[in-house]
CSV table of C-alpha atoms in Angstrom, one decimal:
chain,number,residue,atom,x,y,z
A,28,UNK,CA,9.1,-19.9,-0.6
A,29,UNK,CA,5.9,-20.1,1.8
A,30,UNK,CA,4.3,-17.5,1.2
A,31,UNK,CA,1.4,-16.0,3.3
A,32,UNK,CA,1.4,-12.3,3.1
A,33,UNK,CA,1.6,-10.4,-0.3
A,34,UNK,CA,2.1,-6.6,-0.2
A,35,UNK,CA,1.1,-4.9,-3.6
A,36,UNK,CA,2.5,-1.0,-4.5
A,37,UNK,CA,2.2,0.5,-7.3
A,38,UNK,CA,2.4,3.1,-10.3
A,39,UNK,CA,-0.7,5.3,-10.1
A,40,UNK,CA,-3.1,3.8,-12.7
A,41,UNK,CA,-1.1,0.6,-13.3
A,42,UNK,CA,-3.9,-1.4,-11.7
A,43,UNK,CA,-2.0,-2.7,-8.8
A,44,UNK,CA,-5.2,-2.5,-6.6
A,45,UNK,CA,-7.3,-4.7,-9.1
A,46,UNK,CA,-4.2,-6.8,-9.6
A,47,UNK,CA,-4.3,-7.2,-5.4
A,48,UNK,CA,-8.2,-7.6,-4.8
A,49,UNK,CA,-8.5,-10.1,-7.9
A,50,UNK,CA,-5.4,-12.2,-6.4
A,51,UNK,CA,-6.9,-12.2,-2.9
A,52,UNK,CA,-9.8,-13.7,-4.2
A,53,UNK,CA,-8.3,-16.2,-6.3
A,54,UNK,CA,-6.4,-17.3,-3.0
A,55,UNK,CA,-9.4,-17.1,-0.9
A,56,UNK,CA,-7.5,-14.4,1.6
A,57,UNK,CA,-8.4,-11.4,3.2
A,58,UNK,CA,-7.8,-8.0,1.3
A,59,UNK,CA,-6.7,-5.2,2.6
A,60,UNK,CA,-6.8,-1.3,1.1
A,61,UNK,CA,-9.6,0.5,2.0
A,62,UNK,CA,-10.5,-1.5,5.1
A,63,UNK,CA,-6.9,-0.7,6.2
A,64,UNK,CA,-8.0,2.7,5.5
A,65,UNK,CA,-11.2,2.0,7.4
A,66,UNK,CA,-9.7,0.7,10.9
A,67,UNK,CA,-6.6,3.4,10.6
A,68,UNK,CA,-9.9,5.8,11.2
A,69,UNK,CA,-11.1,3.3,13.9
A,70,UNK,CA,-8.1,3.5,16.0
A,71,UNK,CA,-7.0,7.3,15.0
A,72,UNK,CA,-10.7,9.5,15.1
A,73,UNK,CA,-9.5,10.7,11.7
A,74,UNK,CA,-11.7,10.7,8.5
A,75,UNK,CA,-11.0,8.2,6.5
A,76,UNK,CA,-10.6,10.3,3.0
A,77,UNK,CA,-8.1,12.2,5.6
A,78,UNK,CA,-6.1,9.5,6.0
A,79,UNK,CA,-6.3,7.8,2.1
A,80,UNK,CA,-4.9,11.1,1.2
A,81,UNK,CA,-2.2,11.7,4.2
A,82,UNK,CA,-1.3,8.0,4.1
A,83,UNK,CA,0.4,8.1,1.4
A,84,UNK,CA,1.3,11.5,0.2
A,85,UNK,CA,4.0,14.0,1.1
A,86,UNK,CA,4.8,14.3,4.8
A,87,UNK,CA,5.0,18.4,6.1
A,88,UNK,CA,8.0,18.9,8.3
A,89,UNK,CA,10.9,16.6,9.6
A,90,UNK,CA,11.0,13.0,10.1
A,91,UNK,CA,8.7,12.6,12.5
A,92,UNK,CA,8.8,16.2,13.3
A,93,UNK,CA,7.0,17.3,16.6
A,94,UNK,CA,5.4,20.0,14.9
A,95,UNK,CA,1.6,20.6,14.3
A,96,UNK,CA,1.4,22.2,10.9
A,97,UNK,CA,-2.1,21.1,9.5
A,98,UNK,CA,-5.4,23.0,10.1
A,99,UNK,CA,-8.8,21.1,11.1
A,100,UNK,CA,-6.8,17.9,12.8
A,101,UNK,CA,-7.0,17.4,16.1
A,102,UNK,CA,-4.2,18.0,18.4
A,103,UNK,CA,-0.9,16.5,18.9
A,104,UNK,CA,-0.9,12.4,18.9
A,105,UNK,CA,2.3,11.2,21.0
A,106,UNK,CA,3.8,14.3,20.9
A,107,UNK,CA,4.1,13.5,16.8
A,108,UNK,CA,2.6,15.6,13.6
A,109,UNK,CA,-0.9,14.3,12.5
A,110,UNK,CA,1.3,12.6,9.1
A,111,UNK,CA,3.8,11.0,12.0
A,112,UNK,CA,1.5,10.0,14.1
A,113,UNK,CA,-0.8,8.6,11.0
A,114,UNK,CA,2.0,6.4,9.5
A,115,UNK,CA,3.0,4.6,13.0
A,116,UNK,CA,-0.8,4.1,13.7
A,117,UNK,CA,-0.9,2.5,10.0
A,118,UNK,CA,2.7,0.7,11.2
A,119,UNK,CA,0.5,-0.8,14.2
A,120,UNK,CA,-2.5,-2.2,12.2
A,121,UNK,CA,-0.3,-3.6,9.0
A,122,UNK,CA,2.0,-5.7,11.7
A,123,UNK,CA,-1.2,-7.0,13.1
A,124,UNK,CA,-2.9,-7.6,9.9
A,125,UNK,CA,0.5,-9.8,8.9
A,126,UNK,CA,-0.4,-11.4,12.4
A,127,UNK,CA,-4.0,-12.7,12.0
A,128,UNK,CA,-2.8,-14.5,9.0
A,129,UNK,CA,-2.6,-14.6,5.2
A,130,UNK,CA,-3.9,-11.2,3.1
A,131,UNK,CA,-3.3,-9.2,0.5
A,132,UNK,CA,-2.1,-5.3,1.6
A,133,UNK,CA,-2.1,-2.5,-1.3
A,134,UNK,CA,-0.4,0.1,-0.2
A,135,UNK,CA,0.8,2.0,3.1
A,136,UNK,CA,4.8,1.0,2.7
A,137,UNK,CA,3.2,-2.5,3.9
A,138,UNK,CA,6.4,-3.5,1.8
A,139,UNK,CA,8.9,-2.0,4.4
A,140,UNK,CA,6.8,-2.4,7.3
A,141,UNK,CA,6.7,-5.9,6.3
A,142,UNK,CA,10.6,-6.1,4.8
A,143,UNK,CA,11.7,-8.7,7.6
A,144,UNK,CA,9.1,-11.4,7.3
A,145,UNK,CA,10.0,-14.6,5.3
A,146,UNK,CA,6.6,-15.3,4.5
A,147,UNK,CA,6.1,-11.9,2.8
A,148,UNK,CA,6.2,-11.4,-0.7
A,149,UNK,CA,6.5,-7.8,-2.3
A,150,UNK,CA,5.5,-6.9,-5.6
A,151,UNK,CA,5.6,-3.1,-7.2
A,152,UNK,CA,3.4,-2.4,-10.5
A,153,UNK,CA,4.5,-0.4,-13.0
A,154,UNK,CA,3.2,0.3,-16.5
A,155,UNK,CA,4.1,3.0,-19.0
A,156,UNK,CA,2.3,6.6,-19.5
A,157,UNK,CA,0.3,5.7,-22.5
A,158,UNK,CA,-1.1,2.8,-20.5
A,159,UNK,CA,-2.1,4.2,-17.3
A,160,UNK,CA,-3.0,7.5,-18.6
A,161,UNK,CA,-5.9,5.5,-21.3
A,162,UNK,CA,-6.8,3.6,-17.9
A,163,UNK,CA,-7.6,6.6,-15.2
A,164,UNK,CA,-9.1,8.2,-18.0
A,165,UNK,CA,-11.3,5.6,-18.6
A,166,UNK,CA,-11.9,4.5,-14.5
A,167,UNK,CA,-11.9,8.1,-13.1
A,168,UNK,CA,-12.9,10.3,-15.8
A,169,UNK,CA,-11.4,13.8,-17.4
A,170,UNK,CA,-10.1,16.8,-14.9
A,171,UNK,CA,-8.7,19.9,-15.3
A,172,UNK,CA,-5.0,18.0,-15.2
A,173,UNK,CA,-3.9,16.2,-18.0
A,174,UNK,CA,-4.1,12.9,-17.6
A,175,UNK,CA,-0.1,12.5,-17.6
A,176,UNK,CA,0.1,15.5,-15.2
A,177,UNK,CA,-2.2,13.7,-12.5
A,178,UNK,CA,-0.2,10.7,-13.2
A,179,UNK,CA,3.2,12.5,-12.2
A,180,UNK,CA,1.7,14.4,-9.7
A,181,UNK,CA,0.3,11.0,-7.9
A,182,UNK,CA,3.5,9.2,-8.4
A,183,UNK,CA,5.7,11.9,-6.7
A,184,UNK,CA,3.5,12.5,-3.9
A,185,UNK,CA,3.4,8.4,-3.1
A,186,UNK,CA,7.2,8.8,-3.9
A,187,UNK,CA,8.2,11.8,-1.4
A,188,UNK,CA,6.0,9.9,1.7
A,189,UNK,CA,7.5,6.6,1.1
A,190,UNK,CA,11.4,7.8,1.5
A,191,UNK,CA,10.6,9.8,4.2
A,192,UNK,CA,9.2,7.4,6.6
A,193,UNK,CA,11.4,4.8,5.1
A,194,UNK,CA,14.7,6.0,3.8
A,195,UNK,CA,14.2,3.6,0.7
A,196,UNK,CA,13.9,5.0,-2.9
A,197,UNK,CA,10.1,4.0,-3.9
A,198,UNK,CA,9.8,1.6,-7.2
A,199,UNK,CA,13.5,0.8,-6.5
A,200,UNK,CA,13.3,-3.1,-7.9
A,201,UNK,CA,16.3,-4.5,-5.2
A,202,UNK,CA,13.4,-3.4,-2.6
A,203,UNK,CA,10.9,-5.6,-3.9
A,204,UNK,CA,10.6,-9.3,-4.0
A,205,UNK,CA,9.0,-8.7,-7.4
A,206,UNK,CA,8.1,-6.2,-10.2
A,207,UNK,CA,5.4,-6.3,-12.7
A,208,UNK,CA,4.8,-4.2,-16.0
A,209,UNK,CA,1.4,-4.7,-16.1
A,210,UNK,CA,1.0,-2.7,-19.5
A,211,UNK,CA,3.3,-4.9,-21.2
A,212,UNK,CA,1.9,-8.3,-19.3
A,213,UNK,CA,-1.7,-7.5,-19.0
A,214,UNK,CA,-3.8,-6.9,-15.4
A,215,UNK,CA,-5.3,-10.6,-15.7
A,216,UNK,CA,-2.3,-12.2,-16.5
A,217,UNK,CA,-0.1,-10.5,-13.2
A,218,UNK,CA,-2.9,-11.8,-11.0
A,219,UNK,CA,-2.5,-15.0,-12.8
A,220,UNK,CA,1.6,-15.3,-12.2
A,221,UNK,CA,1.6,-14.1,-9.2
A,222,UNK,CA,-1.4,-16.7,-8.2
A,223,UNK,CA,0.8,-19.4,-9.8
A,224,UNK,CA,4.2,-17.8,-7.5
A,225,UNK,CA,2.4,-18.6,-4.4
A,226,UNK,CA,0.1,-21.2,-5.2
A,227,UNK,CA,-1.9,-22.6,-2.5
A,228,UNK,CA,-1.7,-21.1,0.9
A,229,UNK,CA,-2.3,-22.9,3.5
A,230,UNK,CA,-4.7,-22.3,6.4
A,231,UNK,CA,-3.9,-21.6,9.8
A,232,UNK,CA,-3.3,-24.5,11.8
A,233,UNK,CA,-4.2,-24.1,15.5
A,234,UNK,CA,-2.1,-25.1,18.5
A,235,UNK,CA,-2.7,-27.6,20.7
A,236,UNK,CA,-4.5,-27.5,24.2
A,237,UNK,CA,-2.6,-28.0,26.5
A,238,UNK,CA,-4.0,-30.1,29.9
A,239,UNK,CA,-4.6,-26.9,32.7
């Protein structure tokens, strides 16, 4: 399998995103998380903690409902809701990240956006409570939640946005090329399987000039 392009999802606190960056660097390949975040705000106007928490939390309305039913966004994108119009935007940049070359995407159904590329490779982390609630603790601190309740309440929310703009169950392991319990494997040791999986990946090679 040649693989350029691996998308990472994950569990809430199952250190998918340190998994991801760590594996970029070992494969000397752009990351992408928040700098997807980052040029999302570019090409939408919207604030970028706006659109970490939108991007992938629970939609309001239809699918892709033409109704405006948030407060403080700016008007109607496209004719679509500020979460519609959000995820196609997001849609946009992810297939023209894919384009410029090899990465590393966390997040953002990059997995589905991606699904029909044969040089993608998915991979969802996963880890059990005990794990990731010791981890966010330790990372992010106490809150008025229990660490199990901000856990669930995380998971769902990614859950509920990713089948509705997708129609696919999220953590589902037949859509995923991969799945990693990183509690039971260790953090260190998925980035070094995974960096094994792909091995080396090879640069871009340009094409010819052609005589004018």
């Amino acid at each position: 399998m040649d693989v350029r392009i691996i998308t990472i999802s994950r569990e809430f606190g199952s250190g998918g995103r340190t998994i991801g960056k760590k594996l970029a660097e070992r494969l000397g390949v752009p990351y992408y998380d928040k700098e997807l975040v980052n040029e999302v705000a570019l090409e939408t106007g919207f604030d970028p903690r706006y659109i970490e928490e939108a991007g992938e939390h629970a939609p309001i309305g239809g699918r892709l409902a033409y109704a405006f039913n948030m407060q403080g966004v700016p008007g109607i994108m496209r004719g679509l809701s500020a979460t519609d119009f959000l995820w196609c935007i997001q849609r946009e940049v992810i297939l023209r990240i894919a384009d410029k070359g090899p990465c590393v995407i966390v997040g953002r159904s990059a997995d589905y956006i991606l699904k029909d590329r044969k040089d993608a490779l998915h991979v969802f982390v996963h880890a059990d409570m005990d794990f990731r609630a010791e981890r966010i603790v330790r990372l992010y601190g106490q809150s008025e939640k229990t660490p199990e309740q901000r856990l669930r309440d995380k998971d769902k929310k990614r859950a509920v946005n990713y089948e509705h703009y997708t129609g696919r169950e999220w953590g589902r392991s037949q859509n995923y090329t991969l799945t990693l319990n990183s509690g039971a494997i260790g953090v260190e040791r998925c980035v070094d399987l995974l960096a094994d999986l792909v091995g080396p990946i090879k640069a871009e090679t340009p094409a010819p000039e052609t005589a004018q």
